[in-house]
Tab-separated table of C-alpha atoms and ligand atoms in Angstrom:
chain	number	residue	atom	x	y	z
A	461	MET	CA	-0.286	0.084	-0.130
A	462	ASP	CA	1.308	3.633	-0.837
A	463	ILE	CA	1.252	6.265	1.359
A	464	LYS	CA	0.803	9.536	-0.344
A	465	PHE	CA	1.040	11.817	2.615
A	466	ASP	CA	-1.368	16.149	1.618
A	467	PHE	CA	0.569	19.066	3.717
A	468	SER	CA	-1.229	21.494	1.970
A	469	GLY	CA	-1.193	25.055	3.136
A	470	ARG	CA	0.855	23.958	5.902
A	471	HIS	CA	4.244	26.007	6.240
A	472	VAL	CA	7.301	24.024	6.931
A	473	PHE	CA	11.051	25.407	7.350
A	474	VAL	CA	14.477	23.421	6.359
A	475	PHE	CA	17.552	24.415	7.621
A	476	GLY	CA	20.330	23.169	5.772
A	477	GLY	CA	17.688	22.392	3.842
A	478	THR	CA	19.252	23.968	-0.022
A	479	THR	CA	21.530	20.219	-1.461
A	480	GLY	CA	21.743	17.060	-0.671
A	481	ILE	CA	19.352	15.062	1.717
A	482	ASN	CA	17.777	17.141	3.605
A	483	LEU	CA	16.548	19.695	-0.395
A	484	GLY	CA	15.323	16.372	-0.875
A	485	ILE	CA	12.751	16.902	2.101
A	486	ALA	CA	11.973	20.296	1.537
A	487	LYS	CA	11.426	18.926	-2.152
A	488	ALA	CA	8.442	15.780	-1.063
A	489	PHE	CA	6.768	19.194	0.717
A	490	ALA	CA	6.398	20.989	-1.509
A	491	ARG	CA	4.883	17.954	-3.792
A	492	SER	CA	3.372	17.491	-1.396
A	493	GLY	CA	1.395	21.175	-0.722
A	494	ALA	CA	3.713	22.423	1.698
A	495	ARG	CA	4.793	26.463	1.333
A	496	VAL	CA	8.455	25.601	2.086
A	497	CYS	CA	10.998	27.748	2.846
A	498	VAL	CA	14.669	27.009	2.888
A	499	ALA	CA	17.841	28.601	4.585
A	500	SER	CA	21.627	28.445	3.998
A	501	ARG	CA	25.147	30.211	3.549
A	502	LYS	CA	25.266	30.278	0.296
A	503	GLN	CA	23.275	32.550	-2.502
A	504	GLU	CA	24.484	30.234	-4.596
A	505	ASN	CA	22.662	27.255	-3.429
A	506	VAL	CA	19.532	29.100	-1.914
A	507	ASP	CA	18.467	30.542	-5.449
A	508	ALA	CA	19.052	26.787	-7.197
A	509	ALA	CA	16.704	25.199	-4.107
A	510	VAL	CA	14.566	27.959	-4.871
A	511	GLU	CA	14.164	27.207	-7.733
A	512	ALA	CA	14.044	23.551	-8.381
A	513	LEU	CA	11.171	23.695	-5.315
A	514	ARG	CA	8.935	26.299	-7.618
A	515	GLN	CA	8.546	23.685	-10.172
A	516	PHE	CA	6.144	22.069	-7.652
A	517	GLY	CA	3.673	25.452	-7.695
A	518	GLY	CA	2.910	26.331	-4.171
A	519	GLU	CA	5.057	28.972	-2.430
A	520	VAL	CA	8.733	29.094	-2.078
A	521	LEU	CA	11.293	31.122	0.487
A	522	GLY	CA	14.260	30.610	0.103
A	523	VAL	CA	16.627	32.938	3.012
A	524	THR	CA	20.453	32.806	3.746
A	525	ALA	CA	21.617	32.331	7.153
A	526	ASP	CA	24.406	30.894	8.890
A	527	VAL	CA	23.213	28.728	11.107
A	528	ARG	CA	26.154	29.744	13.713
A	529	ASP	CA	24.837	32.607	14.037
A	530	PHE	CA	21.791	32.565	16.534
A	531	ASP	CA	20.773	36.818	15.401
A	532	ALA	CA	21.068	35.537	11.962
A	533	VAL	CA	18.768	32.064	12.622
A	534	GLY	CA	16.034	34.371	14.606
A	535	ARG	CA	15.680	37.151	10.707
A	536	ALA	CA	16.015	33.782	8.027
A	537	LEU	CA	12.764	32.514	10.999
A	538	ALA	CA	11.062	36.029	11.609
A	539	LEU	CA	10.681	36.442	7.623
A	540	ALA	CA	8.890	32.787	6.852
A	541	HIS	CA	6.994	34.004	9.951
A	542	GLU	CA	6.166	37.500	8.060
A	543	ARG	CA	5.063	35.314	5.089
A	544	PHE	CA	3.975	31.790	5.924
A	545	GLY	CA	2.713	32.473	9.428
A	546	PRO	CA	3.571	29.845	12.785
A	547	ILE	CA	5.857	26.894	11.220
A	548	ASP	CA	4.044	23.229	11.589
A	549	VAL	CA	6.932	21.408	10.266
A	550	LEU	CA	10.951	22.926	11.504
A	551	VAL	CA	13.752	20.567	10.221
A	552	SER	CA	17.146	20.870	11.034
A	553	GLY	CA	19.696	19.933	9.316
A	554	ALA	CA	22.378	22.382	8.397
A	555	ALA	CA	26.098	20.346	8.891
A	556	GLY	CA	29.609	20.238	8.473
A	557	ASN	CA	32.401	16.747	7.683
A	558	PHE	CA	35.741	16.000	7.141
A	559	LEU	CA	37.533	13.050	8.080
A	560	ALA	CA	40.504	13.779	10.553
A	561	GLU	CA	41.654	12.174	13.579
A	562	ALA	CA	41.063	13.839	16.437
A	563	ASN	CA	45.547	14.633	17.605
A	564	ASP	CA	45.182	16.025	13.983
A	565	LEU	CA	42.089	19.131	14.524
A	566	SER	CA	43.044	22.612	15.775
A	567	SER	CA	40.585	23.961	18.152
A	568	ASN	CA	39.147	25.059	15.960
A	569	ALA	CA	37.872	22.464	13.700
A	570	PHE	CA	36.763	20.757	16.108
A	571	LYS	CA	34.523	23.979	17.431
A	572	VAL	CA	33.083	24.861	13.655
A	573	VAL	CA	31.671	21.201	13.670
A	574	VAL	CA	30.336	20.888	16.311
A	575	ASP	CA	28.898	25.014	16.236
A	576	ILE	CA	27.539	24.185	12.790
A	577	ASP	CA	25.548	20.803	13.826
A	578	LEU	CA	24.920	20.924	17.192
A	579	ASN	CA	25.856	24.409	18.557
A	580	GLY	CA	23.722	25.473	14.985
A	581	THR	CA	19.927	22.704	15.782
A	582	PHE	CA	20.269	24.736	19.164
A	583	HIS	CA	20.435	28.024	17.604
A	584	VAL	CA	17.645	27.478	15.231
A	585	MET	CA	15.236	25.091	17.564
A	586	ARG	CA	15.307	27.704	20.156
A	587	GLN	CA	14.872	31.041	17.558
A	588	ALA	CA	12.616	29.033	15.970
A	589	PHE	CA	9.980	27.995	19.902
A	590	GLN	CA	8.455	31.682	19.086
A	591	TYR	CA	6.988	30.585	15.491
A	592	LEU	CA	6.400	27.386	15.664
A	593	ALA	CA	2.053	26.464	15.760
A	594	ARG	CA	1.438	25.456	19.767
A	595	PRO	CA	0.269	23.240	20.013
A	596	GLY	CA	0.065	20.577	17.185
A	597	ALA	CA	3.950	21.203	15.332
A	598	SER	CA	6.601	18.929	14.340
A	599	VAL	CA	10.500	19.933	14.681
A	600	ILE	CA	12.573	16.746	13.152
A	601	ASN	CA	16.523	17.018	13.404
A	602	ILE	CA	18.602	15.322	11.164
A	603	THR	CA	21.573	13.111	13.574
A	604	ALA	CA	24.091	10.645	12.021
A	605	PRO	CA	24.784	7.067	12.902
A	606	GLN	CA	27.649	8.506	14.447
A	607	SER	CA	25.806	10.062	17.737
A	608	MET	CA	26.043	6.102	18.996
A	609	ILE	CA	28.436	4.908	17.201
A	610	PRO	CA	31.854	5.893	18.516
A	611	MET	CA	34.111	5.672	14.883
A	612	ARG	CA	37.599	6.767	14.262
A	613	PHE	CA	37.952	10.006	12.574
A	614	GLN	CA	35.007	11.483	13.243
A	615	SER	CA	35.825	12.625	16.596
A	616	HIS	CA	34.209	15.570	16.893
A	617	VAL	CA	31.725	14.835	14.539
A	618	CYS	CA	30.107	11.555	17.136
A	619	ALA	CA	30.889	14.904	19.269
A	620	ALA	CA	28.220	17.180	17.814
A	621	LYS	CA	25.929	15.253	16.712
A	622	ALA	CA	25.306	12.983	20.301
A	623	GLY	CA	24.439	16.504	21.317
A	624	VAL	CA	21.978	16.751	19.144
A	625	ASP	CA	20.677	13.264	19.973
A	626	GLN	CA	20.087	14.080	23.872
A	627	LEU	CA	19.464	18.355	22.118
A	628	THR	CA	16.248	16.040	20.164
A	629	ARG	CA	15.064	13.730	24.225
A	630	VAL	CA	15.393	16.774	26.148
A	631	LEU	CA	13.382	19.164	24.432
A	632	ALA	CA	10.839	16.385	22.928
A	633	ILE	CA	10.248	16.586	27.876
A	634	GLU	CA	10.106	20.491	27.079
A	635	TRP	CA	8.024	21.252	24.662
A	636	GLY	CA	5.367	17.872	25.176
A	637	ALA	CA	3.100	20.962	26.739
A	638	ALA	CA	3.215	23.358	24.462
A	639	GLY	CA	2.291	20.026	22.518
A	640	VAL	CA	5.122	19.894	19.650
A	641	ARG	CA	6.616	16.826	19.187
A	642	VAL	CA	10.353	16.739	18.958
A	643	ASN	CA	12.123	13.744	17.029
A	644	ALA	CA	15.164	13.512	15.120
A	645	ILE	CA	16.341	10.641	11.866
A	646	SER	CA	19.343	9.252	11.676
A	647	PRO	CA	20.316	8.341	8.066
A	648	GLY	CA	22.225	5.309	7.191
A	649	PRO	CA	24.689	5.917	4.157
A	650	ILE	CA	22.497	7.974	1.447
A	651	ALA	CA	23.668	7.890	-2.221
A	652	GLY	CA	24.925	10.739	-4.220
A	653	THR	CA	25.331	13.053	-1.183
A	654	GLU	CA	27.999	15.612	0.454
A	655	GLY	CA	27.961	13.405	2.794
A	656	MET	CA	28.891	10.376	1.233
A	657	ARG	CA	31.393	12.081	-1.177
A	658	ARG	CA	33.709	13.209	2.060
A	659	LEU	CA	33.504	10.526	4.581
A	660	ALA	CA	33.167	7.155	1.347
A	661	PRO	CA	35.322	5.230	-0.993
A	662	GLN	CA	34.498	6.390	-4.262
A	663	GLY	CA	33.689	5.100	-7.772
A	664	GLU	CA	31.942	1.913	-8.669
A	665	GLU	CA	34.000	-0.354	-6.513
A	666	GLY	CA	33.430	2.106	-3.589
A	667	ASP	CA	29.262	1.966	-3.880
A	668	ALA	CA	29.753	-1.808	-4.083
A	669	MET	CA	31.611	-2.092	-1.486
A	670	VAL	CA	28.919	-0.258	0.571
A	671	ASN	CA	25.804	-0.989	-1.027
A	672	SER	CA	26.950	-5.258	0.283
A	673	ALA	CA	26.995	-3.116	3.642
A	674	VAL	CA	23.881	-2.542	4.114
A	675	PRO	CA	21.395	-5.857	5.185
A	676	LEU	CA	18.863	-4.485	2.320
A	677	GLY	CA	21.188	-4.630	-0.345
A	678	ARG	CA	21.285	-0.921	-1.430
A	679	MET	CA	22.386	2.516	-0.525
A	680	GLY	CA	18.654	5.023	0.616
A	681	THR	CA	18.489	8.051	-1.413
A	682	PRO	CA	17.676	11.893	-0.099
A	683	GLU	CA	12.979	10.367	-0.560
A	684	ASP	CA	13.404	7.572	1.162
A	685	ILE	CA	14.914	9.615	4.236
A	686	ALA	CA	12.068	12.647	2.513
A	687	GLN	CA	9.469	9.354	3.180
A	688	LEU	CA	10.495	9.542	7.281
A	689	ALA	CA	10.226	12.888	7.900
A	690	MET	CA	6.730	13.039	6.269
A	691	PHE	CA	5.773	10.680	8.573
A	692	LEU	CA	7.158	11.830	11.813
A	693	ALA	CA	5.548	15.242	11.040
A	694	SER	CA	2.086	13.678	9.879
A	695	SER	CA	-0.661	12.888	12.013
A	696	ALA	CA	0.222	9.499	11.582
A	697	ALA	CA	3.077	9.871	14.674
A	698	SER	CA	1.484	12.319	16.556
A	699	TYR	CA	2.143	9.778	19.745
A	700	VAL	CA	5.999	9.682	18.610
A	701	SER	CA	7.768	12.585	20.119
A	702	GLY	CA	11.570	12.273	21.742
A	703	ALA	CA	12.503	9.248	19.040
A	704	ILE	CA	15.540	8.647	16.929
A	705	VAL	CA	14.533	6.931	14.327
A	706	PRO	CA	17.125	5.547	11.780
A	707	CYS	CA	16.685	4.894	8.351
A	708	ASP	CA	19.574	3.084	7.411
A	709	GLY	CA	18.509	0.115	5.235
A	710	GLY	CA	18.140	-2.492	8.280
A	711	GLY	CA	21.168	-1.525	10.162
A	712	ALA	CA	23.610	-0.523	7.742
A	713	SER	CA	25.399	2.282	10.628
A	714	GLU	CA	27.493	-0.217	12.106
A	715	SER	CA	28.924	-1.264	8.423
A	716	ILE	CA	29.031	2.727	8.302
A	717	LYS	CA	32.751	3.062	10.473
A	718	SER	CA	34.164	-0.003	8.435
A	719	MET	CA	33.245	2.627	5.122
A	720	VAL	CA	34.624	5.319	6.537
A	721	GLU	CA	38.311	3.725	7.781
A	722	ALA	CA	38.370	2.542	3.726
A	723	ALA	CA	37.926	6.172	2.820
A	724	ALA	CA	40.870	7.670	4.985
A	725	GLN	CA	42.668	5.436	3.074
A	726	GLU	CA	41.820	6.090	-0.069
A	727	MET	CA	41.274	9.849	0.727
A	728	LYS	CA	44.397	10.466	3.654
A	729	PRO	CA	43.476	13.118	5.452
A	730	ARG	CA	45.015	16.357	6.526
A	731	THR	CA	47.423	16.028	8.961
A	732	ALA	CA	48.277	18.179	11.645
B	2128	HXC	C1	41.487	18.886	9.744
B	2128	HXC	C2	40.385	20.780	8.522
B	2128	HXC	C3	39.526	20.336	7.454
B	2128	HXC	C4	40.183	19.428	7.460
B	2128	HXC	C5	38.771	22.336	8.314
B	2128	HXC	N1	39.623	22.184	8.640
B	2128	HXC	N2	39.115	21.207	6.596
B	2128	HXC	N3	41.342	20.597	9.285
B	2128	HXC	N4	40.848	17.998	7.686
B	2128	HXC	N5	40.270	18.436	6.629
B	2128	HXC	C6	39.455	22.867	9.737
B	2128	HXC	C7	40.182	24.065	9.494
B	2128	HXC	O1	41.304	24.443	8.245
B	2128	HXC	C8	40.097	24.696	9.957
B	2128	HXC	O2	40.736	24.938	11.070
B	2128	HXC	C9	38.754	24.924	10.954
B	2128	HXC	O3	38.578	23.593	10.443
B	2128	HXC	C10	37.345	25.396	9.811
B	2128	HXC	O4	37.723	25.295	8.558
B	2128	HXC	P1	37.105	26.581	7.659
B	2128	HXC	O5	37.758	26.051	6.041
B	2128	HXC	O6	37.798	28.079	8.363
B	2128	HXC	O7	35.616	26.106	8.409
B	2128	HXC	P2	33.981	26.550	7.025
B	2128	HXC	O8	34.536	28.152	6.205
B	2128	HXC	O9	33.010	27.661	8.477
B	2128	HXC	O10	33.620	25.427	6.614
B	2128	HXC	C11	32.895	24.370	7.591
B	2128	HXC	C12	33.575	23.040	7.278
B	2128	HXC	C13	32.955	22.645	5.506
B	2128	HXC	C14	33.145	22.153	7.595
B	2128	HXC	C15	34.781	23.039	7.253
B	2128	HXC	O11	33.606	21.741	5.211
B	2128	HXC	C16	31.734	22.654	5.501
B	2128	HXC	O12	31.531	24.393	4.793
B	2128	HXC	N6	30.979	21.897	5.056
B	2128	HXC	C17	29.173	21.938	4.758
B	2128	HXC	C18	29.136	20.710	3.860
B	2128	HXC	C19	29.218	19.422	4.604
B	2128	HXC	O13	30.512	19.382	5.510
B	2128	HXC	N7	28.557	18.675	4.747
B	2128	HXC	C20	28.506	17.466	4.524
B	2128	HXC	C21	27.544	16.901	6.313
B	2128	HXC	S1	27.376	15.145	6.035
B	2128	HXC	P3	42.451	26.340	11.555
B	2128	HXC	O14	42.651	25.545	12.730
B	2128	HXC	O15	43.706	26.333	10.842
B	2128	HXC	O16	41.148	27.840	11.298
B	2128	HXC	C22	27.301	14.735	7.613
B	2128	HXC	C23	27.581	13.549	8.491
B	2128	HXC	C24	27.268	11.739	6.913
B	2128	HXC	O17	27.241	15.616	8.426
B	2128	HXC	C25	27.093	10.796	6.882
B	2128	HXC	C26	27.360	9.921	6.302
B	2128	HXC	C27	27.233	8.360	6.891
B	2129	NAP	P1	25.419	17.987	2.329
B	2129	NAP	O1	24.644	18.709	0.845
B	2129	NAP	O2	26.110	19.157	2.537
B	2129	NAP	O3	23.921	18.873	3.090
B	2129	NAP	C1	23.985	20.009	3.860
B	2129	NAP	C2	23.215	21.432	3.692
B	2129	NAP	O4	23.680	22.451	5.265
B	2129	NAP	C3	23.999	22.483	3.126
B	2129	NAP	O5	22.604	22.465	2.365
B	2129	NAP	C4	24.276	23.186	3.395
B	2129	NAP	O6	24.457	24.791	2.255
B	2129	NAP	C5	23.749	23.373	4.827
B	2129	NAP	N1	24.556	23.927	5.617
B	2129	NAP	C6	26.372	23.686	6.006
B	2129	NAP	N2	26.520	25.011	7.286
B	2129	NAP	C7	25.915	25.160	7.266
B	2129	NAP	C8	25.985	26.196	8.461
B	2129	NAP	N3	26.626	27.107	9.326
B	2129	NAP	N4	24.979	27.161	8.851
B	2129	NAP	C9	23.623	27.155	7.140
B	2129	NAP	N5	23.584	26.282	6.185
B	2129	NAP	C10	24.710	25.443	6.508
B	2129	NAP	O7	25.251	17.161	2.787
B	2129	NAP	P2	24.193	15.965	3.404
B	2129	NAP	O8	25.260	14.675	3.209
B	2129	NAP	O9	23.010	15.695	2.878
B	2129	NAP	O10	23.717	15.375	4.411
B	2129	NAP	C11	22.581	16.516	5.007
B	2129	NAP	C12	22.911	16.060	6.746
B	2129	NAP	O11	21.988	14.569	6.619
B	2129	NAP	C13	23.394	16.920	7.596
B	2129	NAP	O12	22.858	16.946	8.873
B	2129	NAP	C14	24.357	15.840	8.259
B	2129	NAP	O13	25.135	15.339	8.939
B	2129	NAP	C15	23.116	14.203	7.717
B	2129	NAP	N6	23.894	12.535	7.600
B	2129	NAP	C16	23.981	12.557	6.078
B	2129	NAP	C17	23.909	11.687	5.650
B	2129	NAP	C18	24.703	11.030	4.065
B	2129	NAP	O14	24.917	9.567	3.133
B	2129	NAP	N7	25.561	12.435	3.414
B	2129	NAP	C19	24.373	10.757	6.717
B	2129	NAP	C20	23.772	10.639	7.827
B	2129	NAP	C21	23.323	12.085	8.623
B	2129	NAP	P3	25.471	26.164	2.061
B	2129	NAP	O15	26.320	25.472	2.433
B	2129	NAP	O16	25.103	26.759	1.465
B	2129	NAP	O17	25.421	26.418	3.196
């Protein structure tokens, strides 16, 4: 049985929604009738995303903002609220990643990932609460297998995404009384994304290695993640909050550890 979600007229805001998985989420909501706002740092990414989202025929807004800048995040959300009204679905997915062992990270290199992934998620949630449709809004953070599985070359990302998981769980408790649900999606390896370009062995051989490590036999697609996001945002998930939901083809998360090690062999991370 196929499920067709209907978010007609709903306001969906996707922070970091201009490329990759997050753009896939924005597209799925736009296709289902939502009014969508996407935000990220680079004007060219914002422009391209807005153009891609317009093809679905609904209202679209693009804003440039760096998730590390608390005030800029607030301005982006205020603009979207002014244009589309209360936010029904908030997705926070901006992230940064590169391969480096902890001893090869400067203080700033560790900080930059924590600032984007963890502090950025806090900024988005903290600034958005005043604009959320209460009761009824749904918040979806995008985490990663690194939040639960320790991986060499990923100390900065493991620490940051573990923080995203706990922030998700705590705000599900604190915001429950306001009728706001807070969940996170933990994608497995998603084909054709920046994350996989940075963390997986490349080429046909690399793809074959990753595919064979996934119980379902293939990498995921942004659409796979988008379908779960729509489910979590829908009334079908009205009793789901504080959940970190993997979408990884049956436990591919564990095999990401060896994928990252193989990629590091190939890419030769910078050393201090
Ligand atoms: C060691 C590095 C480094 C590297 C940067 N740094 N790259 N250190 N190895 N490869 C250091 C720099 O030297 C600097 O430290 C500090 O990090 C900040 O670097 P900047 O280039 O000044 O930062 P900035 O311009 O803000 O860019 C942030 C970024 C960049 C994270 C470094 O890569 C970025 O913008 N990424 C966004 C896109 C992205 O990463 N997408 C993938 C998400 S995938 P010093 O000491 O020199 O100042 C993901 C999970 C995937 O999150 C999971 C897959 C399974
Ligand atoms: P991506 O294409 O690089 O997406 C990252 C997005 O965040 C981009 O739109 C980027 O746009 C934006 N961004 C980055 N830094 C930002 C900042 N400081 N302020 C505002 N926006 C910022 O990566 P992806 O691979 O699709 O990953 C998307 C999400 O999925 C991330 O949270 C990642 O951790 C998670 N994930 C990915 C995979 C995978 O297989 N790819 C697996 C597990 C989890 P700008 O450059 O314009 O700012």
